[in-house]
XYZ file of C-alpha atoms in Angstrom:
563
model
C -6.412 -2.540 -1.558
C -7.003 -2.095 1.946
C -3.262 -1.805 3.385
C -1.149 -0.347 0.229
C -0.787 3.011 0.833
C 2.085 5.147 -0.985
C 3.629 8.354 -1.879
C 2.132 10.915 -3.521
C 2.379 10.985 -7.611
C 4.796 13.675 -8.264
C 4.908 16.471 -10.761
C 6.100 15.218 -14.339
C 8.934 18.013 -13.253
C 10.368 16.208 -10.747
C 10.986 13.188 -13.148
C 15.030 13.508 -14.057
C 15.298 11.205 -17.102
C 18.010 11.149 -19.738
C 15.324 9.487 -21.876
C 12.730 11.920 -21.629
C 15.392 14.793 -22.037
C 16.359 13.140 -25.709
C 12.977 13.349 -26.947
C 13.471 17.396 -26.953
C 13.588 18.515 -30.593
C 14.632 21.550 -31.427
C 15.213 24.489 -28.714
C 12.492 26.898 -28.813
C 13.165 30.497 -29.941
C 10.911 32.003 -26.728
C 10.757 30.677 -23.389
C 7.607 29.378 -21.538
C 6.413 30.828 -18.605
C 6.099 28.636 -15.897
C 4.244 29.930 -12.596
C 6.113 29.889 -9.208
C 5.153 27.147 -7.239
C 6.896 25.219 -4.067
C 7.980 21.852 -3.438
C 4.760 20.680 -0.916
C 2.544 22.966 -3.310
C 3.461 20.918 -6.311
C 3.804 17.677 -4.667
C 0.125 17.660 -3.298
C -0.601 19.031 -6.831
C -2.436 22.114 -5.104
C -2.154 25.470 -6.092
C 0.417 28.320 -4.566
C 0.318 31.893 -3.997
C 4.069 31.799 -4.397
C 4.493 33.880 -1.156
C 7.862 34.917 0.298
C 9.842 33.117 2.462
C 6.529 31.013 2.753
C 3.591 30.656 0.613
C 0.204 30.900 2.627
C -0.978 27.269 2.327
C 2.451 26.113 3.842
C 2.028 28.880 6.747
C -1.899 27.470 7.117
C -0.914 23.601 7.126
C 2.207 23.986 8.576
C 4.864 23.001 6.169
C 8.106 23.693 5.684
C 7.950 25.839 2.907
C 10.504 25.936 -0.128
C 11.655 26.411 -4.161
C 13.409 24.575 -6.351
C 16.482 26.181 -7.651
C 16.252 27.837 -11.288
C 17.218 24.734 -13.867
C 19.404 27.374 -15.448
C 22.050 26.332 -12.472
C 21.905 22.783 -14.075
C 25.097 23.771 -16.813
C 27.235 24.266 -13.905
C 26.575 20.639 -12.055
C 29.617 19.155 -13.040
C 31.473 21.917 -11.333
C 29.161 21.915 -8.467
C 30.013 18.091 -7.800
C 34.109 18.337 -8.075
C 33.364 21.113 -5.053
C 30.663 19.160 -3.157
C 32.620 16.844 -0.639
C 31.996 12.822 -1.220
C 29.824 12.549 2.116
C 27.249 15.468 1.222
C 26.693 13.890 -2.156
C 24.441 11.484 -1.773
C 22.009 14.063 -0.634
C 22.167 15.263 -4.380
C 18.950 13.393 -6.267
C 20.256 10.977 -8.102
C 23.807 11.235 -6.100
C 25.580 7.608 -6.225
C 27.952 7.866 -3.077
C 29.022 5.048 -1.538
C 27.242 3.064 -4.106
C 23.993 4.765 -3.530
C 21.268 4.089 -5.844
C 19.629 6.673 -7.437
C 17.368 8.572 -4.667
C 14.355 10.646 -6.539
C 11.323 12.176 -5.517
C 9.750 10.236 -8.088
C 7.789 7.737 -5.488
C 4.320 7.140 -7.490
C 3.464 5.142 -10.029
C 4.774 6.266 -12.913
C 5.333 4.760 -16.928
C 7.444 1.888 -16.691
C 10.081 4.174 -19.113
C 10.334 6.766 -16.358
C 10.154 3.740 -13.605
C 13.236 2.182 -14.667
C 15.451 5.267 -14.895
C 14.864 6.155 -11.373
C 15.111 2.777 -9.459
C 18.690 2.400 -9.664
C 18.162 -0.993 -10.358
C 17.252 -1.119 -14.207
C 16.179 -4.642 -15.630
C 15.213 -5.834 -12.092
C 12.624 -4.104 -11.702
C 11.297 -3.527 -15.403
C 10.216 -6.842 -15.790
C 9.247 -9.845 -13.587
C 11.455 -11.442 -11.565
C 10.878 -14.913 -13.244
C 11.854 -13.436 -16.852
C 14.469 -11.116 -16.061
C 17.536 -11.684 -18.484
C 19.705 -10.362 -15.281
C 18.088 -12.588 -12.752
C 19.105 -15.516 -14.805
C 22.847 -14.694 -14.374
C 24.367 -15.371 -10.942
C 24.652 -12.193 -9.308
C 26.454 -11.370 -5.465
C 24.333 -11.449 -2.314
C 26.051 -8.587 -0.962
C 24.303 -6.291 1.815
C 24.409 -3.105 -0.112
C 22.048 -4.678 -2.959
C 19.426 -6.946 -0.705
C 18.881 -3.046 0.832
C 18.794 -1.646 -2.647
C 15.663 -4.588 -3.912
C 14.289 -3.833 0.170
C 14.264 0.219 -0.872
C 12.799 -0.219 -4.601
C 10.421 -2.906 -3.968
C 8.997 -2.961 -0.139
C 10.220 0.139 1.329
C 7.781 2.175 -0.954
C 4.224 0.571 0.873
C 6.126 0.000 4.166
C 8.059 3.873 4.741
C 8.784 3.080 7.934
C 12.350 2.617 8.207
C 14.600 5.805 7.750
C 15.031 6.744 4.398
C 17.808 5.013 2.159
C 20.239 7.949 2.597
C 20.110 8.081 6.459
C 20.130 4.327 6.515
C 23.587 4.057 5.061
C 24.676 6.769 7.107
C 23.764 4.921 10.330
C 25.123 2.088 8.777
C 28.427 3.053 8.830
C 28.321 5.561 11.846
C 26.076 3.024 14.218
C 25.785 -0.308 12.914
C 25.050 -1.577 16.675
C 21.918 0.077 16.402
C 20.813 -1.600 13.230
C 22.399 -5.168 14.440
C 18.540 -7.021 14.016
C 16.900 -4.435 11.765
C 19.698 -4.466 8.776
C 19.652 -8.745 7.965
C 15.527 -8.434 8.513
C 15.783 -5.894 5.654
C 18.417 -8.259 4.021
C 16.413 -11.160 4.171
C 13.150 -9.678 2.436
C 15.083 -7.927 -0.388
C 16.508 -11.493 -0.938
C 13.134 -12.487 -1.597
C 13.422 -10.118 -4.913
C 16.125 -12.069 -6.031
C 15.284 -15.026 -8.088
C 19.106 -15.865 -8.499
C 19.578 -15.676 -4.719
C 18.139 -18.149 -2.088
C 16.595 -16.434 0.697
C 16.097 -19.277 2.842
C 19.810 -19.177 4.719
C 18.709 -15.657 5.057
C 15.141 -16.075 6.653
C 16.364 -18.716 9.298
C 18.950 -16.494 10.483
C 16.980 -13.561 10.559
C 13.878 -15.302 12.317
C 16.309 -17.629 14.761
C 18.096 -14.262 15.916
C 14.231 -12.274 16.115
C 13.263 -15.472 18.436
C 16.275 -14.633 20.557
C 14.369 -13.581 24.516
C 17.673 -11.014 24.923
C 15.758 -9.026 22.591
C 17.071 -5.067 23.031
C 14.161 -2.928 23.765
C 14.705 0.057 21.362
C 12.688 1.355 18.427
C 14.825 -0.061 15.978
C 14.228 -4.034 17.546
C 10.468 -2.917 17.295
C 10.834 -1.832 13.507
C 12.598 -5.151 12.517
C 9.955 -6.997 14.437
C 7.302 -5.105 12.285
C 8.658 -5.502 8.961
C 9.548 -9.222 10.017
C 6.049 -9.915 10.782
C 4.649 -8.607 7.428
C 7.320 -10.632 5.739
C 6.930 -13.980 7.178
C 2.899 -13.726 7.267
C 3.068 -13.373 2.980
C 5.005 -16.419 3.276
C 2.047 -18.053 4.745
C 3.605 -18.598 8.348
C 0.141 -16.888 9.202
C 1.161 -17.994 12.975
C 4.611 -17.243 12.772
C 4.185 -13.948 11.190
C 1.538 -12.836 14.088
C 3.639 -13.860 16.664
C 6.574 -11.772 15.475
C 3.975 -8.727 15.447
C 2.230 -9.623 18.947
C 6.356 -9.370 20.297
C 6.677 -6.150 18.582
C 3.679 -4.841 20.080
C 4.309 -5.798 23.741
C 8.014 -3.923 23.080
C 6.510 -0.841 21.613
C 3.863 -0.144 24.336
C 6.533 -1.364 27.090
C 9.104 1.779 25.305
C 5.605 3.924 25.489
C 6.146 4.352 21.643
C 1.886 5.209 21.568
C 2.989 8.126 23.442
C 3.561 11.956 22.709
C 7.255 11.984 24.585
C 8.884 8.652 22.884
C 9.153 10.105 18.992
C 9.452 13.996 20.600
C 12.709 12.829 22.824
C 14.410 12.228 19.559
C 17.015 14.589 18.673
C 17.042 13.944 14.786
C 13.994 14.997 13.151
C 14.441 11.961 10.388
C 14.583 9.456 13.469
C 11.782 11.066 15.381
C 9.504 10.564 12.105
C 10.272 6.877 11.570
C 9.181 6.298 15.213
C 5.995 7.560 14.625
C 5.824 5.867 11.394
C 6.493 2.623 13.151
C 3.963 2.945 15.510
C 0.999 3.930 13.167
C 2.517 0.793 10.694
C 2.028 -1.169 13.715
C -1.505 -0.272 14.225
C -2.282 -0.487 11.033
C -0.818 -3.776 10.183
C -2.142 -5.069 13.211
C -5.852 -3.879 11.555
C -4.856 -6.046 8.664
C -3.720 -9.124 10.091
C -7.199 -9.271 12.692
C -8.665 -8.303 9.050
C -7.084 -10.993 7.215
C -7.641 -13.517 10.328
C -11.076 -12.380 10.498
C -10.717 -11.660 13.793
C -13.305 -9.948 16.516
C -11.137 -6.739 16.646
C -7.487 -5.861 16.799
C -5.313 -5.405 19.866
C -4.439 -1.916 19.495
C -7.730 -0.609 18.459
C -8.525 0.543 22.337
C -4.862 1.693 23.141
C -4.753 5.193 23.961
C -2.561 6.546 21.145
C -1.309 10.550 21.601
C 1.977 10.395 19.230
C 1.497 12.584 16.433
C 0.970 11.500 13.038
C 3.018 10.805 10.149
C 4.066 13.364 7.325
C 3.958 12.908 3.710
C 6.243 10.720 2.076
C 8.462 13.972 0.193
C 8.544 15.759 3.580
C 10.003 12.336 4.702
C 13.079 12.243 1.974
C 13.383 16.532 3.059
C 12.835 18.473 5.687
C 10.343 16.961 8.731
C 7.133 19.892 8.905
C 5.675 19.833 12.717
C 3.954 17.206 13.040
C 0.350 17.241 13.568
C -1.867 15.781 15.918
C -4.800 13.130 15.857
C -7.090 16.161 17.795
C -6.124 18.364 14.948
C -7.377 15.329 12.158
C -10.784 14.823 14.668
C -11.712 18.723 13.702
C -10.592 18.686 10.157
C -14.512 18.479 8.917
C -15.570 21.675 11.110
C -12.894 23.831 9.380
C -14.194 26.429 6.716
C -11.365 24.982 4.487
C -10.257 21.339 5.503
C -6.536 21.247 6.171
C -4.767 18.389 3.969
C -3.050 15.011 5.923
C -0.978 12.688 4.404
C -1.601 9.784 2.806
C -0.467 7.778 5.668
C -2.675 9.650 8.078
C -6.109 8.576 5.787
C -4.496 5.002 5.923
C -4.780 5.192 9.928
C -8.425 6.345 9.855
C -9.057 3.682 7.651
C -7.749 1.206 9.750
C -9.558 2.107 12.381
C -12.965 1.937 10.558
C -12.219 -1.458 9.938
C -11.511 -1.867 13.890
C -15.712 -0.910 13.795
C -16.134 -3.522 11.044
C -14.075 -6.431 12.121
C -16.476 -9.073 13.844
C -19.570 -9.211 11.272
C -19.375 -12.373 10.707
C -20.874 -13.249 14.126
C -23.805 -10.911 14.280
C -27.364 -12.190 13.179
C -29.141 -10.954 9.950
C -31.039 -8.533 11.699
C -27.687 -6.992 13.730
C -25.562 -7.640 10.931
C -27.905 -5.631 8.326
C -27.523 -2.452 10.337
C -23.817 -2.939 11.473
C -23.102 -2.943 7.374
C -25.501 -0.075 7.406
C -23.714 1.989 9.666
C -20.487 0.684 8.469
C -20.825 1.890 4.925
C -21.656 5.009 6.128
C -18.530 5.453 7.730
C -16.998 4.464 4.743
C -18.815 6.532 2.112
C -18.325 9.313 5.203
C -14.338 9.023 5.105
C -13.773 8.997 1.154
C -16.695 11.995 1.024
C -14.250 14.644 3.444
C -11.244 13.501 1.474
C -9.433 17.014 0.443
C -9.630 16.993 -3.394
C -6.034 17.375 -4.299
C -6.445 13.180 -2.071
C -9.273 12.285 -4.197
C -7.072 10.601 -7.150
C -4.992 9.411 -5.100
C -7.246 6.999 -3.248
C -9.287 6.139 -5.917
C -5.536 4.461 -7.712
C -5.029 3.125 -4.229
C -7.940 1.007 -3.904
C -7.716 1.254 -0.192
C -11.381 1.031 0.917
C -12.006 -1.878 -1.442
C -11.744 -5.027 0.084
C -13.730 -2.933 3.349
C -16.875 -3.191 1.173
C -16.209 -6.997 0.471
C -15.877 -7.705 3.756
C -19.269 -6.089 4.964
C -21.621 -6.229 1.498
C -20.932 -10.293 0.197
C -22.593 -11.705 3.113
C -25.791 -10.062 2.460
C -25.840 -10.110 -1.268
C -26.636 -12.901 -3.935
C -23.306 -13.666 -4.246
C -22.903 -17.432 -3.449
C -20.017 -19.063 -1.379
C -18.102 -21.642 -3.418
C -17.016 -24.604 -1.070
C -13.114 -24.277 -1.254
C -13.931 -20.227 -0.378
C -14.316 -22.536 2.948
C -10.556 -23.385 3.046
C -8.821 -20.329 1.652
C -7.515 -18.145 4.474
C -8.328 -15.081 3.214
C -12.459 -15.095 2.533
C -14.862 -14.621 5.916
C -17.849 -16.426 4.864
C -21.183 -15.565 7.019
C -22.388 -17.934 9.757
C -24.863 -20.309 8.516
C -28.132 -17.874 9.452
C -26.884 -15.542 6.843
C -25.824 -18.465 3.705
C -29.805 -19.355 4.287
C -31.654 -16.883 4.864
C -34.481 -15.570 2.673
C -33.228 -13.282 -0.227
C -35.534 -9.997 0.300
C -34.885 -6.597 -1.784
C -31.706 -5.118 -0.289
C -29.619 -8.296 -1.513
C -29.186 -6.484 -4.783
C -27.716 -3.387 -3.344
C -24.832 -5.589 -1.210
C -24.670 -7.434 -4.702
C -24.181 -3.805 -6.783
C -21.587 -2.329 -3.998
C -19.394 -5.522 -3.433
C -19.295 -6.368 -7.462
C -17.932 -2.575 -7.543
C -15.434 -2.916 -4.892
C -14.446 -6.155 -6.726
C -14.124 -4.662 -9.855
C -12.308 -1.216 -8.544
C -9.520 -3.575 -6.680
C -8.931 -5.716 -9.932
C -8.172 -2.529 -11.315
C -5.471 -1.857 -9.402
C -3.331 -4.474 -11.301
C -3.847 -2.081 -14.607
C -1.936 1.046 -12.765
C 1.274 1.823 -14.491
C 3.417 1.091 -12.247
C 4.705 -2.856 -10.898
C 2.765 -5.392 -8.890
C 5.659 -6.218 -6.466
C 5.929 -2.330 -5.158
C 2.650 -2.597 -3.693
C 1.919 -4.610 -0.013
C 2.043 -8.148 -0.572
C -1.231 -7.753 1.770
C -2.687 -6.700 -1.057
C -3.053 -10.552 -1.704
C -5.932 -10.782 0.633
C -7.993 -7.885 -1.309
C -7.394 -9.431 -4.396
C -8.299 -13.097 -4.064
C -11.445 -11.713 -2.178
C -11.962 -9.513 -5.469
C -11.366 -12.366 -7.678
C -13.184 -14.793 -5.693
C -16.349 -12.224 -5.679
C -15.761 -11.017 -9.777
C -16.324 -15.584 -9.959
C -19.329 -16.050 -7.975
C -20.927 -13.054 -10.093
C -20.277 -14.969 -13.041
C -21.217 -18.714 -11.379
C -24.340 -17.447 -10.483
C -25.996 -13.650 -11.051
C -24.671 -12.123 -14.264
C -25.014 -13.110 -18.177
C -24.469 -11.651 -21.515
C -21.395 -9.079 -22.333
C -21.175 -8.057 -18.284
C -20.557 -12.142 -17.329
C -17.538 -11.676 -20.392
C -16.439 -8.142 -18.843
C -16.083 -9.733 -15.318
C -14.536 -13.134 -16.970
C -11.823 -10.954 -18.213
C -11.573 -8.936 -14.973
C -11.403 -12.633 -13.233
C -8.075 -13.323 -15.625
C -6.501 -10.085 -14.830
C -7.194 -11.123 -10.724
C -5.702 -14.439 -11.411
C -2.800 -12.697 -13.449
C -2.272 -9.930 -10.439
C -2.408 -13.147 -7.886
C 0.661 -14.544 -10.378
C 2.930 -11.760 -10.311
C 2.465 -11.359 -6.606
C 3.399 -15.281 -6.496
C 7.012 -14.762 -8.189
C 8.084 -13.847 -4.182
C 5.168 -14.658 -1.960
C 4.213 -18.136 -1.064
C 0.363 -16.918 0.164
C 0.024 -15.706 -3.455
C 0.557 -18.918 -4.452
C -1.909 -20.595 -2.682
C -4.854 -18.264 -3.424
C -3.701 -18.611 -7.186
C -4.455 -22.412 -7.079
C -7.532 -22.240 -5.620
C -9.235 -19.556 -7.751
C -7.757 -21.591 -10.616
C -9.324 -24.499 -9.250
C -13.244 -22.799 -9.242
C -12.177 -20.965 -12.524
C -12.235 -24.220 -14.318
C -15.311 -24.931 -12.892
C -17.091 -21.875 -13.555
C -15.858 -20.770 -17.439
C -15.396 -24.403 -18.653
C -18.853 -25.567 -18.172
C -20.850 -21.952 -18.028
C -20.990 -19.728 -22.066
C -23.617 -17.489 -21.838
C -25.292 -16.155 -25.052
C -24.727 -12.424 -25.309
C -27.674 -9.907 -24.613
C -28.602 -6.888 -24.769
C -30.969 -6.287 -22.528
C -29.866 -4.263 -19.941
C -31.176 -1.630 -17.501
C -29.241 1.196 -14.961
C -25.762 -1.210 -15.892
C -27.157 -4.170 -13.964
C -28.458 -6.767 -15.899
C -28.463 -10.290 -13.072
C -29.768 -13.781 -13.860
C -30.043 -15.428 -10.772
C -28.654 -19.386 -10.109
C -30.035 -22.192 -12.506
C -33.904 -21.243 -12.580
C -32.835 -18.712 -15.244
C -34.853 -15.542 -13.846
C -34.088 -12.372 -15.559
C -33.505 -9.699 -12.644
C -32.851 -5.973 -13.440
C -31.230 -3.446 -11.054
C-alpha cells in the first residue's frame, strides 16, 4: 500500500519463543556451526565479514556495529536478573518492568504462533477484535494498556514516537512533556478495544488538541500528527486535515525541516523521533493530498535539510549517524549502492507521488506523457532498490496504489457510478471517460490490474490487518474497486473467477480494517453495493483460450481481445 511502511523482517534467531523452543527433540550429539554475523548485518539479512570491533559494511554505511552475546550465557539469566537493578530491566528483551510488555526485535510480519508470543498482549491481538473471547469480558481502561494496544497495533506503521521503553521512562521522569501526546496515544489504542468506548476518549483528546494555548514543542507536533492520521480513518476527512495543517504550521515555525532542530537534542533516542516526525509529516501529508486527490501537497516545495531516519532495530538500540538526503541523491553513482532504511524509500516515494498528484486535470494528450514519465520514475525507484530491500517492498505493497492512480484513467477499465461518491477513487475528467480507446489502453489496463492484484495480496501476509496503516484503506478499495471493473467489463473465463476471488479477499481486508475504522466501513458498503451488481447478474463460461496471461473481453459486444 502506498503509506504502510515497517520494520525490517528479522532473523528467525531473533524470535525468543517458549513455543518454538519445545518443539526441540532430542539434543544433538555435535554442535552446528553457525557463522559470525552482527546485529545490522543480520537484520538487513546481508552478509558480514565478521570484522573486529566493526565489520566492514558497518564501517562503509556507517552503523554502529555489534554481536550478540554467546546463547551459552542464557543458563545463567536467572542469576543475571536477581543482580540487574529493577530500572535497567526493562532494557532486557522481553524484560516486564513496571508492567512492560514484552519488547522484541521481532517487528515484521511473522506466523501468527510466533506473533502472539511476542506482543505482550496474547488473545488481543491473535484474533479479531470482534471475536476475541477476552474482548468480550470487561476489561480496565487504564493508561498503561491503551499504550500497550497504541505500541502493538499503530506504533509499528507510525515509529514515530519514542520507543515503548523510553516512553515509560519519560512518563514517569517528565510527564509535562507528554501532557497532549500521552491521552492522543490513549485515545487511538482505545480504538483496539472493543470492550472499551473510545468516544469519552476522542472528545477529550480532540477538545484539548483544539485548545489555541497550544505549546510549541516537538512533542505537541507529534500528537498533532498521530491525531490527524487517527481522526482522518474515522472519516473526519476535514477534521483530520486540519489537525495535520496545525501540526505543520508548528513544525516549520520550531524549524523542525531543519539540520539544527533534531541535532540540538542531547538524547540520541529523542533526536531520532524528531526526525521521524518530520519525515511522517511529509509523508502523511503526501497521503492525505493523495487520498484528497489534491493538486500537490504543502510540504512538497519546503526546503527540507534534517537528516533522515534510521532503521527501525537501530531505533529500539543504539542511533548510527544519521545520514543525509545529499548522501541518498548520489546513492545510484556509487560502485556499490549504500543501503537506507525502509523509512528513507518511504520518503522518496512520497515525493514521487508529489510529481504524480494532479493527473486528473491534465488533457489526454498531457496526461498520456505525465503517466509516461511518471511510471518511469516509479519502475526507476523500485529498479535501484539494494537487494537485501527488494523483498521487503514487494510484501509492502508500497508503490501499488501509485500505479492505480496514474494507469486506470487511461485503460479500459470503466468507472462505476457510486466510484463517483466514494472518497477514495480520482476518476478522470470527462475528456478522458470518452475518449477514443487506441492501442496503449491495454498496457494502463495490464499495469493497473497488476497493481490491483499485488495490493490485494497484501491481506494474505502472515501477519494481522490492524498492524498495518489504516491508510492502507484508500489502496485497497481502489484495488478492489479496479479487481471489479475488470470483471464488469474486460475479463472472462478462469481469470474473471481468479479476480472474483481476489475481489472477496479486498472486501474481506476492507472488513477487518472496519472492526476500528469508520472509513473502512464506508468503502466496505459501497464495493458491496457494485459487488452485487457485478457477480449476481455476470457467470462467465470458463475458457481456455488464453495468450501472454491476458485473455480481455471487452463490455457487452462480446469481442475477444488478447494481450
Amino acid at each position: 500500500m502506498f503509506f504502510d511502511f515497517g520494520p525490517l523482517t528479522q532473523d528467525s534467531s531473533f524470535q525468543i519463543s517458549s513455543t518454538s523452543r519445545s518443539r526441540v527433540s532430542a539434543p544433538r550429539t555435535g554442535g552446528v556451526r553457525v557463522s559470525l554475523a552482527c546485529v545490522p548485518c543480520r537484520s538487513r539479512h546481508v552478509k558480514c565479514g565478521a570484522g573486529m570491533p566493526s565489520c566492514n559494511r558497518c564501517v562503509r554505511d556507517a552503523k554502529t556495529c555489534f554481536y550478540l552475546p554467546s546463547r551459552r550465557a542464557a543458563r545463567d539469566a536467572n542469576t543475571l536478573r536477581e543482580r540487574t537493578p529493577i530500572h535497567e530491566m526493562g532494557k532486557e528483551i522481553g524484560g516486564h518492568s513496571r508492567g512492560l510488555a514484552p519488547l522484541t526485535y521481532d517487528t515484521g510480519c511473522s506466523p501468527s504462533e510466533s506473533y502472539r508470543s511476542h506482543t505482550g498482549l496474547s488473545s488481543e491481538v491473535s484474533g479479531s477484535p470482534a471475536s476475541s473471547p477476552s474482548r468480550n469480558s470487561p476489561k480496565d481502561a487504564s493508561p498503561r494498556r491503551l499504550l500497550d494496544l497504541y505500541y502493538n497495533f499503530f506504533h509499528k506503521a507510525h515509529p514515530f514516537v519514542i520507543p515503548r521503553y523510553h516512553f515509560l521512562s519519560r512518563l514517569e521522569s517528565d510527564p509535562d512533556s507528554l501532557k497532549y501526546l500521552s491521552p492522543v496515544m490513549q485515545y487511538i489504542g482505545s480504538l483496539y478495544a472493543t470492550d472499551i468506548s473510545s468516544s469519552k476518549f476522542r472528545e477529550v483528546v480532540l477538545n484539548e488538541l483544539d485548545s489555541p494555548s497550544l505549546p510549541s514543542t516537538g512533542f505537541t507536533v507529534l500528537a498533532l500528527l498521530v491525531a490527524a492520521i487517527a481522526t482522518h480513518c474515522e472519516e473526519e476527512m476535514e477534521r483530520g486535515r486540519a489537525i495535520l495543517d496545525r501540526a505543520i504550521v508548528m513544525a516549520l515555525e520550531l524549524e523542525m525541516n531543519s539540520h539544527t532542530f533534531a541535532s540540538m537534542e542531547t538524547d540520541p533516542i529523542l533526536a531520532e523521533s524528531w526526525r521521524r516526525t518530520y519525515w511522517g509529516l511529509y509523508v502523511t501529508d503526501g497521503a492525505f493530498a493523495s487520498i484528497r486527490h489534491g493538486p500537490t501537497f504543502r510540504l512538497y516545495t519546503v526546503e527540507a535539510k534534517v537528516e533522515l531516519p534510521c532503521e527501525e532495530c537501530d531505533y529500539e538500540g543504539v542511533i548510527p549517524r544519521p545520514r543525509t538526503l545529499v548522501e541518498y541523491e548520489r546513492r545510484d553513482f556509487e560502485d556499490e549502492i549504500p543501503v537506507f532504511s525502509s523509512f528513507t524509500y518511504l520518503i522518496d516515494l512520497a515525493s514521487i507521488a508529489g510529481a504524480i498528484l494532479g493527473f486528473g486535470r491534465l488533457s489526454n494528450k498531457e496526461l498520456e506523457d505525465a503517466v509516461t514519465n511518471a511510471d518511469a520514475m516509479l519502475m526507476s525507484w523500485k529498479l535501484h532498490l539494494p537487494h537485501e530491500k527488494q523483498g521487503i517492498i514487494d510484501r509492502k505493497k508500497k508503490w501499488t496504489s501509485l500505479l492505480i492512480y496514474t494507469h486506470r484513467p487511461l485503460s479500459r477499465l470503466d468507472y462505476f457510478p457510486i466510484e463517483k461518491i466514494n472518497q477514495w477513487v480520482p476518476l478522470p475528467v470527462a475528456s478522458n471517460i470518452n475518449s477514443s480507446r487506441n492501442t496503449t489502453d491495454w498496457l494502463h489496463t495490464k499495469k493497473a490490474l497488476e497493481a490491483a492484484e499485488a495490493a490485494a495480496n497484501l491481506i494474505a501476509l502472515p501477519c494481522h490487518i490492524l498492524q498495518h496503516t489504516p491508510l492502507s484503506i484508500c489502496g485497497l478499495a481502489l484495488a478492489t474497486f479496479t479487481n471489479m471493473s475488470a470483471c464488469a467489463y474486460i475479463l472472462s473465463g478462469s481469470q474473471w473467477y481468479d479476480t472474483r476471488n481476489r475481489v472477496r479477499l479486498g472486501l474481506g481486508g476492507l472488513k477487518a480494517f472496519g472492526e476500528v475504522w469508520a472509513a473502512s466501513r464506508r468503502s466496505e458498503r459501497e464495493a458491496k453495493e457494485i459487488a452485487r451488481g457485478v457477480f449476481v447478474l455476470k457467470w462467465p463460461e470458463m475458457r481456455d483460450e488464453t495468450v501472454g496471461g491476458f485473455d480481455f473481453t471487452f463490455g457487452s459486444q462480446g469481442e475477444r481481445l488478447r494481450y
